[in-house]
Amino acid sequence: MSIGTGIVLFVIGAILAFAVNIQVEWANLDMIGYILMGAGFLVFIIGIVLVARRRQTNTVTQTSVDPASGSQTTRRSTSAPDDAAGL
């Protein structure tokens, strides 16, 4: 959702900065457009970072040796960060 929000903010800012030629006394629409473009860019980058962190997985490998038979057992488990939260 944050990636889409960032894109929308950037597009609205670009429209205000470059496509609208209306002058109002109470606001500078060019400056508002540039601010929205900057905010959209930041939200987009933060969204990409959060998505990348969410997709990381942890792999745990445990090896144990049975003292009686001498056989070796290896267990592997892979979990995502969301698995730890019970989701």
Coordinates of N, CA and C in Angstrom, one line a residue:
M1 N 0.8 -1.2 0.0 CA 0.0 0.0 0.0 C 0.9 1.3 0.0
S2 N 2.0 1.2 0.7 CA 2.8 2.4 0.8 C 3.5 2.7 -0.6
I3 N 3.8 1.7 -1.3 CA 4.4 1.9 -2.7 C 3.4 2.7 -3.6
G4 N 2.1 2.2 -3.5 CA 1.1 2.8 -4.3 C 0.8 4.3 -3.9
T5 N 0.8 4.5 -2.6 CA 0.6 5.8 -2.0 C 1.7 6.7 -2.5
G6 N 3.0 6.2 -2.4 CA 4.1 7.1 -2.9 C 4.0 7.5 -4.3
I7 N 3.5 6.5 -5.2 CA 3.4 6.8 -6.6 C 2.3 7.9 -6.8
V8 N 1.2 7.7 -6.1 CA 0.1 8.7 -6.2 C 0.5 10.1 -5.8
L9 N 1.2 10.1 -4.6 CA 1.7 11.5 -4.2 C 2.6 12.1 -5.2
F10 N 3.5 11.3 -5.8 CA 4.4 11.8 -6.7 C 3.7 12.3 -8.0
V11 N 2.7 11.6 -8.5 CA 2.0 12.0 -9.7 C 1.2 13.2 -9.4
I12 N 0.5 13.3 -8.3 CA -0.3 14.5 -8.0 C 0.7 15.7 -7.8
G13 N 1.8 15.5 -7.2 CA 2.8 16.6 -7.1 C 3.3 17.1 -8.5
A14 N 3.6 16.1 -9.4 CA 4.0 16.5 -10.7 C 3.0 17.2 -11.5
I15 N 1.7 16.8 -11.3 CA 0.6 17.5 -12.0 C 0.6 19.0 -11.5
L16 N 0.6 19.1 -10.1 CA 0.6 20.5 -9.6 C 1.8 21.3 -10.0
A17 N 3.0 20.7 -10.0 CA 4.2 21.5 -10.3 C 4.3 21.8 -11.8
F18 N 3.9 20.9 -12.7 CA 4.2 21.1 -14.1 C 3.0 21.4 -15.0
A19 N 1.8 20.9 -14.6 CA 0.7 21.0 -15.6 C -0.3 22.0 -15.2
V20 N -0.4 22.4 -14.0 CA -1.4 23.4 -13.6 C -0.8 24.8 -13.7
N21 N -1.5 25.7 -14.4 CA -1.0 27.1 -14.6 C -2.0 28.1 -13.9
I22 N -2.5 27.7 -12.8 CA -3.4 28.5 -12.0 C -2.6 29.2 -10.9
Q23 N -2.9 30.5 -10.8 CA -2.2 31.3 -9.7 C -3.3 31.6 -8.7
V24 N -3.0 31.2 -7.4 CA -3.9 31.6 -6.3 C -3.1 32.4 -5.3
E25 N -3.8 33.3 -4.6 CA -3.1 34.2 -3.7 C -2.6 33.5 -2.4
W26 N -3.4 32.5 -1.9 CA -3.1 31.9 -0.7 C -2.2 30.7 -0.7
A27 N -1.7 30.2 -1.9 CA -0.8 29.1 -2.0 C 0.0 29.1 -3.2
N28 N 1.3 28.7 -3.1 CA 2.1 28.5 -4.3 C 2.0 27.0 -4.7
L29 N 1.3 26.8 -5.8 CA 1.0 25.4 -6.2 C 2.2 24.7 -6.7
D30 N 3.2 25.4 -7.3 CA 4.4 24.8 -7.7 C 5.2 24.2 -6.5
M31 N 5.3 25.0 -5.4 CA 6.0 24.5 -4.2 C 5.2 23.3 -3.6
I32 N 3.9 23.4 -3.5 CA 3.1 22.3 -3.0 C 3.4 21.0 -3.9
G33 N 3.5 21.2 -5.2 CA 3.7 20.1 -6.0 C 5.1 19.5 -5.8
Y34 N 6.1 20.3 -5.6 CA 7.5 19.8 -5.3 C 7.5 19.1 -4.0
I35 N 6.8 19.6 -3.0 CA 6.7 18.9 -1.7 C 6.1 17.6 -1.8
L36 N 5.0 17.5 -2.5 CA 4.3 16.2 -2.7 C 5.1 15.2 -3.5
M37 N 5.9 15.7 -4.4 CA 6.8 14.8 -5.2 C 7.9 14.3 -4.3
G38 N 8.4 15.1 -3.4 CA 9.4 14.6 -2.4 C 8.9 13.7 -1.4
A39 N 7.7 14.0 -0.9 CA 7.0 13.0 0.0 C 6.7 11.7 -0.7
G40 N 6.2 11.8 -1.9 CA 5.9 10.5 -2.6 C 7.1 9.7 -2.8
F41 N 8.2 10.3 -3.2 CA 9.5 9.6 -3.3 C 9.9 8.9 -2.1
L42 N 9.9 9.6 -0.9 CA 10.2 9.0 0.4 C 9.3 7.9 0.7
V43 N 8.0 8.1 0.6 CA 7.1 7.0 0.9 C 7.3 5.8 0.0
F44 N 7.6 6.0 -1.3 CA 7.9 4.9 -2.2 C 9.2 4.1 -1.7
I45 N 10.3 4.8 -1.4 CA 11.5 4.2 -0.9 C 11.3 3.4 0.4
I46 N 10.6 4.0 1.3 CA 10.3 3.3 2.6 C 9.5 2.1 2.3
G47 N 8.5 2.2 1.4 CA 7.7 1.0 1.1 C 8.5 -0.1 0.5
I48 N 9.5 0.2 -0.4 CA 10.3 -0.8 -1.0 C 11.2 -1.5 0.1
V49 N 11.7 -0.7 1.0 CA 12.6 -1.2 2.1 C 11.8 -2.1 3.0
L50 N 10.6 -1.7 3.3 CA 9.7 -2.6 4.2 C 9.3 -3.9 3.5
V51 N 9.1 -3.9 2.2 CA 8.8 -5.1 1.5 C 10.0 -6.0 1.4
A52 N 11.2 -5.4 1.2 CA 12.4 -6.2 1.1 C 12.7 -6.9 2.5
R53 N 12.4 -6.2 3.6 CA 12.7 -6.7 4.9 C 11.7 -7.8 5.2
R54 N 10.5 -7.7 4.7 CA 9.4 -8.7 5.0 C 9.7 -10.0 4.3
R55 N 10.4 -10.0 3.2 CA 10.6 -11.2 2.4 C 11.8 -12.0 2.8
Q56 N 12.6 -11.5 3.7 CA 13.8 -12.2 4.2 C 13.3 -13.4 5.0
T57 N 14.1 -14.5 4.9 CA 13.8 -15.7 5.6 C 15.0 -16.1 6.4
N58 N 14.8 -16.8 7.5 CA 15.8 -17.3 8.4 C 15.9 -18.9 8.2
T59 N 17.0 -19.4 8.0 CA 17.2 -20.9 7.9 C 18.1 -21.3 9.1
V60 N 17.6 -22.3 9.8 CA 18.3 -22.9 10.9 C 18.6 -24.3 10.6
T61 N 19.9 -24.7 10.8 CA 20.3 -26.1 10.5 C 20.8 -26.6 11.8
Q62 N 20.3 -27.8 12.3 CA 20.8 -28.4 13.5 C 21.2 -29.8 13.1
T63 N 22.4 -30.2 13.6 CA 23.0 -31.5 13.4 C 23.2 -32.1 14.7
S64 N 22.7 -33.4 14.9 CA 23.0 -34.1 16.1 C 23.4 -35.5 15.8
V65 N 24.3 -36.1 16.7 CA 24.8 -37.4 16.5 C 24.2 -38.3 17.6
D66 N 23.6 -39.4 17.2 CA 23.1 -40.4 18.2 C 24.3 -41.2 18.8
P67 N 24.5 -41.1 20.1 CA 25.7 -41.7 20.7 C 25.6 -43.2 20.6
A68 N 24.5 -43.8 20.6 CA 24.4 -45.3 20.6 C 24.7 -45.9 19.2
S69 N 24.1 -45.3 18.2 CA 24.3 -45.9 16.9 C 25.4 -45.1 16.0
G70 N 25.7 -43.9 16.4 CA 26.7 -43.1 15.7 C 26.1 -42.5 14.5
S71 N 24.8 -42.5 14.3 CA 24.2 -41.9 13.1 C 24.0 -40.4 13.3
Q72 N 24.0 -39.7 12.2 CA 24.0 -38.3 12.2 C 22.6 -37.8 11.7
T73 N 22.0 -36.9 12.4 CA 20.7 -36.4 12.0 C 20.8 -34.9 11.7
T74 N 20.3 -34.4 10.6 CA 20.3 -33.0 10.3 C 18.9 -32.5 10.1
R75 N 18.5 -31.4 10.8 CA 17.2 -30.8 10.7 C 17.3 -29.4 10.2
R76 N 16.5 -29.1 9.3 CA 16.5 -27.7 8.7 C 15.1 -27.1 8.9
S77 N 15.0 -25.9 9.3 CA 13.7 -25.2 9.4 C 13.9 -23.8 8.8
T78 N 13.0 -23.4 8.0 CA 13.0 -22.1 7.4 C 11.7 -21.3 7.8
S79 N 11.9 -20.1 8.2 CA 10.8 -19.3 8.7 C 11.0 -17.9 8.2
A80 N 9.8 -17.2 8.0 CA 9.8 -15.8 7.6 C 9.6 -15.0 8.9
P81 N 9.9 -13.7 8.9 CA 9.6 -12.9 10.1 C 8.1 -13.0 10.6
D82 N 7.2 -13.1 9.6 CA 5.8 -13.2 10.0 C 5.4 -14.4 10.7
D83 N 6.2 -15.5 10.5 CA 5.9 -16.8 11.1 C 6.1 -16.7 12.6
A84 N 7.1 -15.9 13.1 CA 7.4 -15.7 14.5 C 6.2 -15.0 15.2
A85 N 5.5 -14.2 14.5 CA 4.4 -13.5 15.1 C 3.1 -14.3 15.2
G86 N 3.1 -15.5 14.6 CA 2.0 -16.3 14.6 C 1.0 -16.0 13.5
L87 N 1.4 -15.4 12.4 CA 0.5 -15.1 11.3 C 0.4 -16.2 10.3

